Amino acid sequence: MSFTRIGRGLIAAAIALPLTLSAAAAETTLRVIPHADLKNLDPIWTTAYITRNHGYMIYDTLFAMDENFEVQPQMVDTWTESEDGLTWEFTLRDGLTFHDGAPVTSEDVIASLERWGARDGMGQQLMASTASMEAVDDSTFRLTLSEPFGLVLQSLGKISSNVPFIMPARVAATDPFEQIEDFTGSGPFVFQEDEWVPGNTVVYTKFEDYVPRDEPASAAAGGKVANVDRVVWQYFPDNTTAMNALMTGEVDFFEQPAPDLTPILESNPDVTVEINDPLGNIGFARFNHLLPPFDDAEVRRAAIMAMRQEDYMASAVGDEQFWSTCFSVYPCGTPLESDAGAEVIMTGDVEAAKAALAETDYDGTPVVIMQPTDIPVLSAFSLVTADKLRDAGFTVDMQAMDWATLTSRRASREPVADGGWNIFHTWWIGADVIDPMAIAFSGDPDGGWFGWAEDAELEAARAAFARATTPEEREASATAVQERLWAIGASGQLGQFFVPVAYRNNVEGLIKSPVQFFWNISVE
Amino acid sequence: MLVYILKRVAMTIPVMGVVALFVFALLRLSPGDPAAVIAGDFATAEDVARIREQLGLSEPLVVQFGTWVWSLMQGDLGTSIFSGKPVTELIAQRIEPTMLLALTTILFSVAVAVPLGTLAAFKAGSLIDRFVMLFSVGGFSVPVFVLGYVLIYVFSLNLRWLPVQGYRSPFEHGLGPFLSHITLPTLTLSVIFIALIARMTRASVIEVLEEDYVRTARAKGQSELKVLMRHAVRNAAVPIVTVIGIGIALLIGGVVVTESVYNIPGLGRLVLDAVLARDYPIIQGLILFFSFVYILLNLLIDLTYTFLDPRIRY
């Protein structure tokens, strides 16, 4: 007998008993490596994507977006809209209950929408147009608007952060700026708080009383059928260890393997690697519109001209199957995709950028680029931008830091000498920039996004989109928003890239969606 | 002796006070803001400011420090900004894997390094000695994470003997699963300690072997084994134990990396995650906790001197 066999035998014997015990329980468990650690549990308090995904596990929504980006009813059974579009009545499906057995009522819905509306950008706009919300009876509630708002269903069916999840009224009564402490939901899975180890493990069990819709699952819409008894999220801080664990079968599903690991995973016959998010992510270079030299739109546009998307994607993502160029501010492949006004980003030519910069009053002021070295994709974006801007004639001051420092510093409106900045990079998941309401497209420096673009025309176009009631009106105003964004050079856009998922071949039933869902999935 | 122990324990209070002040100041002087991390990409600057206020981070630093110290005096290490869980609960959740990994590492390292160092000293200048020293240099030079990946590649991916990652409690899952999960992390973390302790053992034993009383023992006709074990190693023990104590400080750093590579939910991972997220209460609480453990271990090591060398009295 070889030493290898003896070793295997000893170890097998050592672990035989607990394995037998676990097999006896005959529970099906989906073991997942999520994209991040679940640090907090309140999907209204934080916009973190991992908390949003946790929200989808344990809460339900009134409406939901399907794979064609159409809004479909989820908790709602029927609804009516008055002719003037100001009065909406919604009736909940029968059989909706919270995990503690209490029925979901109109009161719960109204309290949840109020809390969500205090934090979420789209929710704030809906609430600003809302005159009242009242319960008609236990399962029907009425939303009365004070002015037309064309995005009522789109707001209630918003797929990404902050999602209007429905919580019990007692929980939704929590101050929106404080975390909830009761995690009772009505979704297809129940959060097991006593098994939660922050930084490591999150456990969900199937909610036996959940009543899924009859329609097949389609992105966030359709029937949410829990096909496994337990879903265990096990966070891995180290991508290589996560990859190894998937290859040896210690986990079933890896949500976001690093791009450089995918060739190794693809070579394993027991593992499937595929793109599950049809929208992917959109890379952004954000200018600080308050400080020179990027307080001048023409300087911003000159910088954008130098940003050749192929170079960013090749550097940060690599494998061409996982990226594409996209010159629309809305993700390519979505209904509002357009090239209107995008000539500036299509240029991708350093010489043209140099010529454009020469036409401006740029005086050689150093451009401070914040480089988050702990996030490889953003670090690579920063390096490419620095290179491009230098070639175009800018003076560049690259400052390395970690992401936590960057998030703190980007909130500063002070001059560079007092801790300000000129450029940072980030990416948005496609679902977050699918229409003009995204905060990334704001032209309001007071309530807008870091970088503080100011453009009244842009804000007017966004407001027109919010009021639009027909698809044609919406498309026209979305195009106007895009044209304005490129005209003022609000941000540089660096390409559309996709992070694949990797899973063992015993996993079936994945739902194509910008958000990773775990219902409908089974494990053989 | 009792008075000495009480004095040493009492001395931990001012030391912990200095550590607390130092940690607090260091964190607040470092760039980064937990409110900005919480607020995320969608936030406005106003959202960040409101969250700062809610977390008490907009209070003057003196007030923040005073609040924290007051909580500490009541045995409260604070509450995680992100998870909302008490730091003491988080430490309690994570302490077992770290303690057991540290224990297995120290036991394994001492069990391998002391005989190895003694053998090298006894055969000083020989091929065995050179091999041990080569191993020591190698052990110091190979980064923990590189060694971890190599071991995973060999024993987990190729031989499939041991799991890649994770931790199983011996109290909950039994000894077998515990050992199968702790073996590779222990080996990874031990190499640097074996290198350190083996070198120190070799140097100490060589020095002792040149002492008069060793020559006397040999002159009396005692066997080499007896000379080595009864006279040399015992007298060389004090510096070796000192190095083990110093090694525990190294262990705290090593544990952070090892726990990340092997995905062990221990204190090392907790502190790393907290630093990246700027979760001040966890960082402050953990550094205080580590300092306390370190002070106590040093006291314990000082006390072991009295058993190893009867001439030492406190």
XYZ file of N, CA, C and O in Angstrom, chain A residues 3-4 8 11 14-15 18 39-40 45-47 49 119 161 177-179 196-200 234-238 240-241 244-245 247-248 250 402 404-405 407-408 410-411 413 426-428 432 439 446-450, chain B residues 31-33 36-48 50-51 54 81-85 90 93-94 149 152 156-157 159-166 173 176-177 180 260-263 265 269 273 276-278:
424
model
N 2.135 5.205 0.414
C 1.979 6.197 1.486
C 0.744 7.070 1.239
O 0.003 7.413 2.144
N 0.509 7.365 -0.050
C -0.662 8.187 -0.402
C -1.940 7.507 0.068
O -2.822 8.121 0.654
N -4.625 8.739 2.805
C -6.039 8.924 2.478
C -6.924 8.119 3.411
O -7.963 8.578 3.881
N -7.113 9.647 6.943
C -7.924 10.868 6.980
C -9.396 10.546 6.746
O -10.283 11.075 7.394
N -10.791 9.268 9.844
C -10.943 10.338 10.848
C -12.188 11.173 10.616
O -12.823 11.642 11.541
N -12.541 11.330 9.351
C -13.692 12.213 9.094
C -14.966 11.433 8.789
O -16.016 12.014 8.550
N -18.449 12.175 11.266
C -19.270 13.353 11.026
C -19.897 13.374 9.636
O -21.005 13.852 9.454
N -21.396 42.478 5.933
C -21.005 43.146 7.181
C -22.205 43.688 7.930
O -22.191 43.819 9.143
N -23.218 44.086 7.192
C -24.420 44.578 7.862
C -25.658 44.100 7.124
O -25.584 43.675 5.970
N -30.351 50.842 5.067
C -29.305 51.627 5.743
C -28.059 51.739 4.878
O -27.358 52.736 4.885
N -27.738 50.663 4.135
C -26.541 50.672 3.294
C -26.917 50.333 1.864
O -27.940 49.679 1.621
N -26.083 50.778 0.925
C -26.320 50.439 -0.480
C -25.414 49.299 -0.934
O -25.409 48.953 -2.115
N -23.860 46.105 -2.224
C -24.514 45.084 -3.052
C -24.720 43.776 -2.285
O -25.709 43.075 -2.494
N -34.333 57.117 2.124
C -32.916 56.893 1.842
C -32.585 56.780 0.356
O -31.566 57.287 -0.093
N -29.708 48.528 -5.455
C -29.751 49.314 -4.213
C -30.250 50.737 -4.430
O -29.910 51.343 -5.430
N -31.729 56.117 9.257
C -30.278 56.272 9.395
C -29.717 55.400 10.517
O -28.558 55.526 10.887
N -30.571 54.526 11.054
C -30.096 53.545 12.041
C -30.362 52.146 11.504
O -31.314 51.929 10.759
N -29.534 51.182 11.947
C -29.698 49.817 11.447
C -30.866 49.115 12.140
O -31.062 49.291 13.341
N -24.769 33.351 12.135
C -24.038 34.387 11.407
C -22.705 34.676 12.088
O -22.674 35.033 13.270
N -21.631 34.498 11.332
C -20.302 34.889 11.817
C -19.817 35.977 10.868
O -19.375 35.685 9.753
N -19.946 37.256 11.258
C -19.519 38.334 10.346
C -18.086 38.097 9.881
O -17.222 37.725 10.663
N -17.876 38.288 8.598
C -16.544 38.059 8.052
C -16.336 36.636 7.607
O -15.299 36.317 7.032
N -17.305 35.769 7.837
C -17.104 34.379 7.452
C -18.351 33.687 6.915
O -18.404 33.308 5.756
N -20.198 31.512 2.387
C -18.920 31.460 3.109
C -17.972 32.433 2.416
O -17.540 32.196 1.290
N -17.657 33.516 3.104
C -16.826 34.551 2.490
C -15.358 34.150 2.510
O -14.836 33.705 3.539
N -14.694 34.308 1.370
C -13.263 34.025 1.252
C -12.541 35.336 0.952
O -12.773 35.922 -0.110
N -11.679 35.799 1.835
C -10.960 37.030 1.523
C -9.917 36.817 0.436
O -9.454 37.768 -0.176
N -9.553 35.565 0.212
C -8.486 35.282 -0.729
C -9.069 34.549 -1.940
O -9.624 33.456 -1.813
N -7.603 33.097 -4.489
C -6.960 31.841 -4.874
C -7.487 30.688 -4.023
O -7.752 29.598 -4.531
N -7.628 30.934 -2.728
C -8.172 29.891 -1.856
C -9.606 29.565 -2.265
O -10.012 28.392 -2.280
N -9.472 27.354 -5.248
C -9.062 25.992 -4.881
C -10.209 25.232 -4.223
O -10.401 24.043 -4.472
N -10.958 25.933 -3.361
C -12.073 25.281 -2.669
C -13.151 24.846 -3.662
O -13.760 23.785 -3.513
N -12.579 24.064 -6.826
C -12.040 22.973 -7.643
C -12.041 21.644 -6.896
O -12.174 20.589 -7.499
N -11.891 21.699 -5.571
C -11.908 20.441 -4.810
C -13.316 20.065 -4.355
O -13.497 19.047 -3.699
N -15.261 21.765 -2.238
C -15.624 22.175 -0.876
C -16.715 23.232 -0.892
O -17.360 23.476 0.127
N -5.770 53.103 -0.105
C -6.729 52.002 -0.145
C -8.126 52.550 -0.403
O -8.354 53.768 -0.362
N -10.866 52.394 1.258
C -11.530 53.071 2.380
C -11.079 54.527 2.468
O -11.875 55.429 2.749
N -9.807 54.769 2.214
C -9.310 56.149 2.231
C -9.921 56.945 1.083
O -10.330 58.101 1.248
N -12.803 56.462 -0.436
C -14.228 56.769 -0.223
C -14.387 57.944 0.739
O -15.340 58.700 0.651
N -13.452 58.060 1.651
C -13.503 59.172 2.587
C -13.095 60.473 1.893
O -13.762 61.500 2.007
N -13.036 61.255 -1.304
C -13.832 61.740 -2.434
C -15.021 62.587 -1.968
O -15.647 63.264 -2.768
N -15.343 62.510 -0.678
C -16.443 63.327 -0.159
C -15.995 64.771 0.081
O -16.813 65.646 0.367
N -14.889 68.471 -0.685
C -15.040 69.486 -1.735
C -13.917 70.512 -1.650
O -13.950 71.532 -2.334
N -14.346 54.249 -10.589
C -15.215 53.255 -9.967
C -15.923 52.505 -11.078
O -15.680 52.749 -12.263
N -16.780 51.567 -10.696
C -17.670 50.998 -11.704
C -19.048 50.892 -11.086
O -19.211 50.832 -9.874
N -20.021 50.950 -11.964
C -21.405 50.752 -11.553
C -21.878 49.447 -12.158
O -21.526 49.138 -13.291
N -27.632 49.611 -12.210
C -27.697 50.871 -11.463
C -27.657 52.099 -12.366
O -27.895 53.215 -11.900
N -27.931 58.196 -9.790
C -27.259 59.345 -9.169
C -25.974 59.696 -9.921
O -25.519 60.835 -9.906
N -25.758 69.917 -5.249
C -26.084 69.817 -3.815
C -26.465 68.386 -3.415
O -25.927 67.834 -2.472
N -27.401 67.810 -4.169
C -27.830 66.464 -3.804
C -27.212 65.400 -4.674
O -27.572 64.235 -4.580
N -26.259 65.800 -5.528
C -25.722 64.864 -6.515
C -24.545 64.056 -6.024
O -24.191 64.075 -4.844
N -23.957 63.363 -6.974
C -22.895 62.403 -6.665
C -21.555 63.125 -6.520
O -21.380 64.255 -6.983
N -20.596 62.430 -5.896
C -19.233 62.972 -5.741
C -18.722 63.450 -7.099
O -18.850 62.747 -8.091
N -5.922 58.048 7.399
C -7.008 58.459 6.504
C -8.079 57.375 6.439
O -7.831 56.227 6.803
N -9.251 57.752 5.968
C -10.343 56.776 5.860
C -11.444 57.095 6.837
O -11.197 57.702 7.878
N -12.651 56.706 6.467
C -13.811 57.076 7.252
C -14.847 55.957 7.141
O -15.315 55.663 6.035
N -18.024 56.792 5.223
C -17.942 56.800 3.760
C -18.025 55.383 3.212
O -18.618 55.143 2.161
N -17.430 54.428 3.929
C -17.491 53.028 3.490
C -18.934 52.536 3.557
O -19.438 51.889 2.635
N -19.612 52.869 4.650
C -21.006 52.448 4.827
C -21.886 53.073 3.751
O -22.733 52.412 3.147
N -21.671 54.365 3.511
C -22.547 55.096 2.589
C -22.508 54.524 1.189
O -23.509 54.503 0.491
N -21.338 54.020 0.773
C -21.231 53.375 -0.529
C -21.214 54.352 -1.682
O -21.143 55.570 -1.514
N -21.294 53.777 -2.885
C -21.114 54.563 -4.101
C -22.282 55.489 -4.408
O -22.138 56.465 -5.119
N -23.461 55.176 -3.885
C -24.644 55.944 -4.237
C -24.803 57.200 -3.377
O -25.683 57.997 -3.608
N -23.975 57.305 -2.375
C -24.211 58.341 -1.371
C -23.850 59.723 -1.876
O -23.028 59.884 -2.773
N -24.453 60.695 -1.258
C -24.018 62.066 -1.453
C -23.139 62.419 -0.251
O -23.134 61.702 0.756
N -22.430 63.537 -0.364
C -21.583 63.961 0.756
C -22.440 64.209 2.000
O -21.997 63.980 3.132
N -23.674 64.626 1.769
C -24.581 64.890 2.897
C -24.944 63.585 3.609
O -25.056 63.543 4.831
N -25.151 62.516 2.823
C -25.445 61.212 3.431
C -24.283 60.789 4.336
O -24.473 60.298 5.444
N -23.065 60.966 3.818
C -21.872 60.568 4.582
C -21.829 61.347 5.898
O -21.605 60.779 6.974
N -24.272 62.683 7.529
C -25.346 62.266 8.438
C -24.981 60.942 9.126
O -25.237 60.756 10.314
N -24.379 60.042 8.363
C -23.977 58.753 8.963
C -22.873 58.973 9.999
O -22.884 58.361 11.068
N -24.499 60.076 13.063
C -25.225 58.971 13.700
C -24.276 58.038 14.459
O -24.600 57.517 15.512
N -19.174 48.897 14.113
C -19.937 49.897 13.365
C -20.766 49.233 12.276
O -21.882 49.639 11.989
N -20.226 48.192 11.684
C -20.882 47.590 10.522
C -21.901 46.528 10.901
O -23.036 46.551 10.444
N -21.493 45.565 11.711
C -22.411 44.457 11.992
C -23.330 44.768 13.166
O -24.340 44.091 13.348
N -22.974 45.764 13.972
C -23.792 46.090 15.137
C -23.619 45.088 16.267
O -24.340 45.133 17.258
N -22.669 44.164 16.120
C -22.453 43.162 17.174
C -21.405 43.671 18.162
O -20.434 44.327 17.757
N -17.861 39.250 19.094
C -17.093 38.903 17.888
C -15.797 38.192 18.271
O -15.385 37.229 17.623
N -16.595 34.708 19.313
C -16.887 33.859 18.147
C -15.606 33.387 17.472
O -15.558 32.297 16.909
N -14.569 34.244 17.509
C -13.371 33.993 16.705
C -12.176 33.461 17.486
O -11.172 33.109 16.877
N 0.223 28.417 -0.127
C -0.270 28.008 -1.440
C 0.416 26.731 -1.926
O -0.214 25.879 -2.545
N -1.086 23.815 -0.098
C -2.440 23.546 -0.614
C -2.340 22.840 -1.968
O -3.057 21.866 -2.230
N -3.670 19.361 -1.015
C -5.123 19.460 -1.223
C -5.507 19.248 -2.676
O -6.373 18.437 -2.978
N -4.840 19.976 -3.573
C -5.248 19.888 -4.979
C -4.725 18.625 -5.653
O -5.437 17.994 -6.423
N -2.764 15.710 -4.045
C -2.923 14.451 -3.305
C -4.344 14.268 -2.756
O -4.752 13.154 -2.471
N -5.046 15.393 -2.614
C -6.418 15.363 -2.060
C -6.468 14.747 -0.664
O -7.423 14.071 -0.304
N -5.416 14.935 0.103
C -5.383 14.394 1.458
C -6.132 15.287 2.445
O -6.745 14.798 3.369
N -5.980 16.575 2.252
C -6.475 17.525 3.259
C -7.317 18.605 2.595
O -7.123 18.921 1.419
N -8.255 19.174 3.335
C -9.094 20.219 2.741
C -8.298 21.494 2.469
O -7.274 21.752 3.110
N -8.797 22.266 1.522
C -8.138 23.520 1.139
C -8.275 24.566 2.230
O -7.356 25.337 2.486
N -9.403 24.580 2.859
C -9.731 25.726 3.700
C -10.703 25.364 4.809
O -11.235 24.265 4.853
N -10.927 26.348 5.662
C -11.971 26.218 6.672
C -11.442 25.757 8.020
O -10.244 25.503 8.197
N -17.147 19.257 16.137
C -17.094 18.304 15.023
C -16.223 17.091 15.297
O -16.203 16.162 14.492
N -11.010 14.364 14.452
C -10.614 14.073 13.067
C -10.763 15.282 12.164
O -9.772 15.735 11.557
N -11.982 15.822 12.048
C -12.143 17.008 11.199
C -11.267 18.176 11.648
O -10.730 18.905 10.820
N -7.731 17.455 10.420
C -7.588 17.548 8.960
C -7.610 19.005 8.490
O -6.971 19.344 7.501
N -6.133 34.099 6.444
C -6.685 34.537 5.153
C -6.468 33.469 4.089
O -7.374 33.159 3.324
N -5.260 32.923 4.048
C -4.956 31.919 3.026
C -5.827 30.678 3.207
O -6.319 30.098 2.242
N -6.049 30.261 4.454
C -6.817 29.033 4.712
C -8.275 29.317 5.090
O -8.983 28.397 5.488
N -8.655 30.557 4.964
C -10.049 30.930 5.247
C -10.526 30.433 6.614
O -11.574 29.797 6.741
N -11.916 31.354 10.222
C -12.602 32.498 10.832
C -12.057 32.837 12.211
O -12.716 32.646 13.223
N -8.261 37.257 10.851
C -9.163 37.680 9.775
C -10.030 38.842 10.231
O -10.296 39.779 9.477
N -10.139 42.412 8.289
C -11.383 42.948 7.716
C -11.735 44.293 8.345
O -12.199 45.210 7.670
N -9.544 47.109 6.940
C -9.926 47.501 5.585
C -11.215 48.318 5.575
O -11.406 49.178 4.736
N -12.111 48.028 6.510
C -13.390 48.744 6.548
C -13.361 49.925 7.514
O -14.345 50.636 7.632
N -12.248 50.092 8.219
C -12.132 51.148 9.240
C -13.194 50.971 10.331
O -13.831 51.944 10.736
